[in-house]
Coordinates of C-alpha atoms (C1' of nucleotides) in Angstrom, one line a residue:
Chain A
X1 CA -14.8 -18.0 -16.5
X2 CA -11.1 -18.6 -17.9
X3 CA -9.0 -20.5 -15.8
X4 CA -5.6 -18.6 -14.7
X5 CA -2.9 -19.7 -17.8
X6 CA -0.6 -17.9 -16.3
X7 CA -0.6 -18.9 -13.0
X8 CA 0.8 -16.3 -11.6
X9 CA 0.5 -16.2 -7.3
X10 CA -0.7 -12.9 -7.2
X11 CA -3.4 -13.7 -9.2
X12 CA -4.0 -16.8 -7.3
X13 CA -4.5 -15.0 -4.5
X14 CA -6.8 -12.2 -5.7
X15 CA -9.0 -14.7 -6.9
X16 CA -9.5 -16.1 -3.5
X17 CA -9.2 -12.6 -1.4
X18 CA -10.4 -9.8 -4.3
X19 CA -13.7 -10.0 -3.8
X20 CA -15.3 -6.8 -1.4
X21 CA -16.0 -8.9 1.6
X22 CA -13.4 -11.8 2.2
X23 CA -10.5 -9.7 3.5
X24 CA -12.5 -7.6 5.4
X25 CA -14.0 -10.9 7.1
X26 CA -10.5 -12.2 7.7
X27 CA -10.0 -9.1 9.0
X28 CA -12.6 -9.4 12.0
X29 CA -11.5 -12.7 12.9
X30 CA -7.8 -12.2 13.9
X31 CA -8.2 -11.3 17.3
X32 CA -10.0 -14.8 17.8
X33 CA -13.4 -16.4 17.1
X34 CA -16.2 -14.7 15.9
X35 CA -20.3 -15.5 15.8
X36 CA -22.0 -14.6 12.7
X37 CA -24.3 -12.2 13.4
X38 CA -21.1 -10.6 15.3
X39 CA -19.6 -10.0 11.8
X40 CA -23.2 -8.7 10.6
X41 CA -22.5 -6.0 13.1
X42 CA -18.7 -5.5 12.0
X43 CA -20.0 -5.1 8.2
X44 CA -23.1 -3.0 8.6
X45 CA -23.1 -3.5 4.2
X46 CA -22.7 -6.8 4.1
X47 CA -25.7 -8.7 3.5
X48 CA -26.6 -11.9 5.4
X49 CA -26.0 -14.2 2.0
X50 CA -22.9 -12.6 1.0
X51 CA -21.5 -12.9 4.4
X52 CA -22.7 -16.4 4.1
X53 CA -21.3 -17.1 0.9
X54 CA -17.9 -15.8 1.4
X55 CA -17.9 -17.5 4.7
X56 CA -18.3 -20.7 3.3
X57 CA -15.9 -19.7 0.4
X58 CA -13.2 -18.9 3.3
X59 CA -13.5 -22.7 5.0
X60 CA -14.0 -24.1 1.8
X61 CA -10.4 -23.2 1.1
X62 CA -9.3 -23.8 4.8
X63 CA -8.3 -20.7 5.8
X64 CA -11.5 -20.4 8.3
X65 CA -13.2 -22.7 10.6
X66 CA -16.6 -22.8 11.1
X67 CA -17.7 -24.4 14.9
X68 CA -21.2 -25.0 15.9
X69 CA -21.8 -25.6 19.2
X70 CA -24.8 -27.7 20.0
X71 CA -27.3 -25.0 22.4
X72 CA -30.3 -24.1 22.0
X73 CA -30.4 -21.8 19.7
X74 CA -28.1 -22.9 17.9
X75 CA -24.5 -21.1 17.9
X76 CA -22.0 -21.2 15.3
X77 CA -18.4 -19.0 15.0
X78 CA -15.8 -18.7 12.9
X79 CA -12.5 -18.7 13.2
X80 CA -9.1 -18.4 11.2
X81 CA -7.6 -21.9 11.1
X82 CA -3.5 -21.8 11.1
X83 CA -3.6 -21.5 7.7
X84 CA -5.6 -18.9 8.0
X85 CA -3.2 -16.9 10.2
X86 CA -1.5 -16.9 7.2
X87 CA -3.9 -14.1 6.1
X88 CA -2.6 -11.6 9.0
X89 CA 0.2 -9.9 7.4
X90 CA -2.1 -9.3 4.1
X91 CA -4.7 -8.0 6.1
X92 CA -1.8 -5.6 8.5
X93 CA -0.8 -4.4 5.5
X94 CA -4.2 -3.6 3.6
X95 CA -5.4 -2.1 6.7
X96 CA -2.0 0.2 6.7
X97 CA -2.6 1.0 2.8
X98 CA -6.1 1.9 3.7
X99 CA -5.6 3.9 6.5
X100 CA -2.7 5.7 4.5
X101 CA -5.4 6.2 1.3
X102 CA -8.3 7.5 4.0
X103 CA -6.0 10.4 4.9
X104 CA -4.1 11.1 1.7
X105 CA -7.9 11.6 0.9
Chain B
X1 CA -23.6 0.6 -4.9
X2 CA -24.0 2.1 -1.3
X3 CA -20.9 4.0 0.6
X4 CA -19.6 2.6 2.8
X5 CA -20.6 3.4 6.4
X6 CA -18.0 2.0 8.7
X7 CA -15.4 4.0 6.4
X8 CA -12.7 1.0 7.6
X9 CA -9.7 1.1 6.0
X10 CA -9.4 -2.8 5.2
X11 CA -12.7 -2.2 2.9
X12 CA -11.6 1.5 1.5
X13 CA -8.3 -0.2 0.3
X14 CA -10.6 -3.0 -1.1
X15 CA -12.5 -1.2 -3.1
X16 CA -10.0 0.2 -4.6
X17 CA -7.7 -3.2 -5.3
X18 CA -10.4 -5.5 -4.9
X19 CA -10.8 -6.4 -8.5
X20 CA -9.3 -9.3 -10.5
X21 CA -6.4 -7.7 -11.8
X22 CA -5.9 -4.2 -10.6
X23 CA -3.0 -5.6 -8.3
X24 CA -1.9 -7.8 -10.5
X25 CA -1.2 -4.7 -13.0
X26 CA 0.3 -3.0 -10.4
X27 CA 2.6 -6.2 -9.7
X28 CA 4.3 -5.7 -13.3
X29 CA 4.7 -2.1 -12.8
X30 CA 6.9 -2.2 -9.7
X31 CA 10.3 -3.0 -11.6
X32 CA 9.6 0.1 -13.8
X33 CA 7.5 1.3 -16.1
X34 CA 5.7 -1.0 -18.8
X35 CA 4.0 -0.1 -22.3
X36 CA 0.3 -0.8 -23.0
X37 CA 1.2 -4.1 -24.9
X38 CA 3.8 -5.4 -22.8
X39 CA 1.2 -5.4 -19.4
X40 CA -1.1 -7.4 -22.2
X41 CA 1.5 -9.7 -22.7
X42 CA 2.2 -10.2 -18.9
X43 CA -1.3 -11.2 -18.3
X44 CA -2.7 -13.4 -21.3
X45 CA -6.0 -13.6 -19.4
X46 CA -6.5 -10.0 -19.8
X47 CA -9.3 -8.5 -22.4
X48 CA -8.0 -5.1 -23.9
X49 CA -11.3 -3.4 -22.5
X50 CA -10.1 -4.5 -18.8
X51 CA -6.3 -3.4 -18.9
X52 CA -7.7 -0.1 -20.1
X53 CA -10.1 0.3 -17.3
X54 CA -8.2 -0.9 -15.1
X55 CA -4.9 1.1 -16.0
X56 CA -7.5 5.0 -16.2
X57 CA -9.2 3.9 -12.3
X58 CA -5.3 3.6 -11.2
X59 CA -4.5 6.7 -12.7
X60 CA -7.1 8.4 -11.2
X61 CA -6.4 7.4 -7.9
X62 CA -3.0 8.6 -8.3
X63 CA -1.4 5.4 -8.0
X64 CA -0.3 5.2 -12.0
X65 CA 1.0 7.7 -14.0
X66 CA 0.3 7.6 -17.9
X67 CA 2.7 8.9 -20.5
X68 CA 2.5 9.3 -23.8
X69 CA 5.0 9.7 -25.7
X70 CA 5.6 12.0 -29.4
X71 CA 6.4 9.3 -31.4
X72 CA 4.8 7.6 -34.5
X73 CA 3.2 5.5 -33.9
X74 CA 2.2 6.7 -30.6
X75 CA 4.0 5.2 -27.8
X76 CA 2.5 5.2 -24.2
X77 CA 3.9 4.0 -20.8
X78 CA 2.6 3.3 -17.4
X79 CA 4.4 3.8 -14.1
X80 CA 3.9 3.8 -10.2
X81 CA 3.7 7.1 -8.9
X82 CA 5.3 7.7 -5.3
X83 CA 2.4 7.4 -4.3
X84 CA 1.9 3.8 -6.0
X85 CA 4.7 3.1 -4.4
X86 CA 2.8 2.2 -1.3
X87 CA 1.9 -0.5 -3.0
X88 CA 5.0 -2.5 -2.9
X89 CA 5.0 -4.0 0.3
X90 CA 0.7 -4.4 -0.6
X91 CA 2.1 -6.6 -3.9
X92 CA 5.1 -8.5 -1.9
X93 CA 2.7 -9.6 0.6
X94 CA 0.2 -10.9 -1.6
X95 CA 2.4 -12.9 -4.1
X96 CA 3.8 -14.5 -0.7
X97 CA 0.4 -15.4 0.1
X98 CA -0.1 -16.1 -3.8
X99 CA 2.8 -18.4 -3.6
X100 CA 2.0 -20.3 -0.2
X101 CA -1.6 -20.9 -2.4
X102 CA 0.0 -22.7 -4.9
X103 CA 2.2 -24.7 -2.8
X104 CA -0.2 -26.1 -0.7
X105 CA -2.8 -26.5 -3.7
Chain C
dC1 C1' 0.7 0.8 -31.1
dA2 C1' -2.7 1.9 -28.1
dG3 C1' -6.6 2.3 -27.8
dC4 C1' -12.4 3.3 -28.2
dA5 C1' -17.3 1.7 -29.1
dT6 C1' -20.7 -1.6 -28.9
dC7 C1' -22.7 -5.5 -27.4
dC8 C1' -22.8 -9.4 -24.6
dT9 C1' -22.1 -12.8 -20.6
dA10 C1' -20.6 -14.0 -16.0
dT11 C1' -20.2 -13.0 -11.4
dA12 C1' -21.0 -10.4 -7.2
dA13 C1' -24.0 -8.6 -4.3
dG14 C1' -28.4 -6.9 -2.4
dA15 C1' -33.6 -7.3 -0.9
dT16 C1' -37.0 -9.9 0.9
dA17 C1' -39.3 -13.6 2.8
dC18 C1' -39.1 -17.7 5.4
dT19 C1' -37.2 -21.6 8.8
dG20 C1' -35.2 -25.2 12.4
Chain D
dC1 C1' -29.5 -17.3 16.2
dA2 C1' -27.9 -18.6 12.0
dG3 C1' -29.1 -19.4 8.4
dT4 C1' -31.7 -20.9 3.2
dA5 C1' -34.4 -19.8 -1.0
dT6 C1' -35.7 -16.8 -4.5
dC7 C1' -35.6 -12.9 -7.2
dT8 C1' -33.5 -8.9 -8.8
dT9 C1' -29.8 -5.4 -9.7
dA10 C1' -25.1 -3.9 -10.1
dT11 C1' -20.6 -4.5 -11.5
dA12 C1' -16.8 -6.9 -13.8
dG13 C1' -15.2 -8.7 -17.5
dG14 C1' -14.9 -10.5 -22.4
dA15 C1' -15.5 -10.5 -27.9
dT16 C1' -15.4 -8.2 -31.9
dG17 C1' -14.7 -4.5 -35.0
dC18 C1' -12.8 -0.1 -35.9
dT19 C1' -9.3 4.0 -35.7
dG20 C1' -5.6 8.0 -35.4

DNA sequence: CAGCATCCTATAAGATACTG
DNA sequence: CAGTATCTTATAGGATGCTG
């Protein structure tokens, strides 16, 4: 793939948010941590490698925190770091376009 | 692809957006209306093929309006509708986002 | 100028099976 | 439970040539 010449933010930022999944992941983790078979159940379309995938796309960049606590079975969550909170008003205001495009039909 | 079955609004607005460059058109369309070959020289990164694709999914969706002017040659223009309007605060939020990105590196 | 047509590659995403 | 591995399909996107 190209790299971004022009460098322009919003471009930046659609490269790390524009796939199908990552903002609607974000979006299940601002009201705290979540477990990942938790988001499975969020994103009944999802499939277990993409939610993987962008998962570790998400920390990668440090916007999400991945914890694993050692039980037996193992149990792992995600949550947004403070970067990450920095997602929130993106995500408000997709969620407020959507809802707007849902009923404009 | 399948539909989407939890219909949330988050993932309806991505669908629509979620591309590479979709909101990055939209970005150089909120200060007014833009010819064909000026949104090309906006985004160098850009194939023609894309921009055009692009451009006819936003006018369907009502967000863009196309027009063609009776010129020779043929002059065309692309615009927000009202309704692409709603998109502002969408492309504000983003490039802040966008711009935070950068910063931090 | 503003495309369309064709062909091609890259990336995203899904299905299925298996594992510590 | 929370993955990994492998294979396959779907979609996005790019290159090039041509046109009213």
């Amino acid at each position: 793939m190209k790299v971004s010449v022009s460098g322009c933010s919003v471009e930046e930022a659609m490269r790390l948010l524009g796939g199908r999944w990552r903002l609607l992941i974000v979006s299940y983790l601002v009201d705290g941590p979540k477990r990942f078979n938790a988001l499975r159940r969020d994103m009944p379309g999802i499939s277990q490698r993409s939610l993987t995938l962008d998962l570790r796309a998400l920390e990668e960049s440090g916007l999400v925190q991945r914890t694993v606590w050692p039980t037996a079975p193992v149990r792992v969550d995600y949550a947004l770091t403070q970067d990450g909170e920095r997602l929130k008003p993106v995500v408000a205001v997709m969620k407020e376009f959507g809802l707007w495009l849902k009923e404009r039909g």
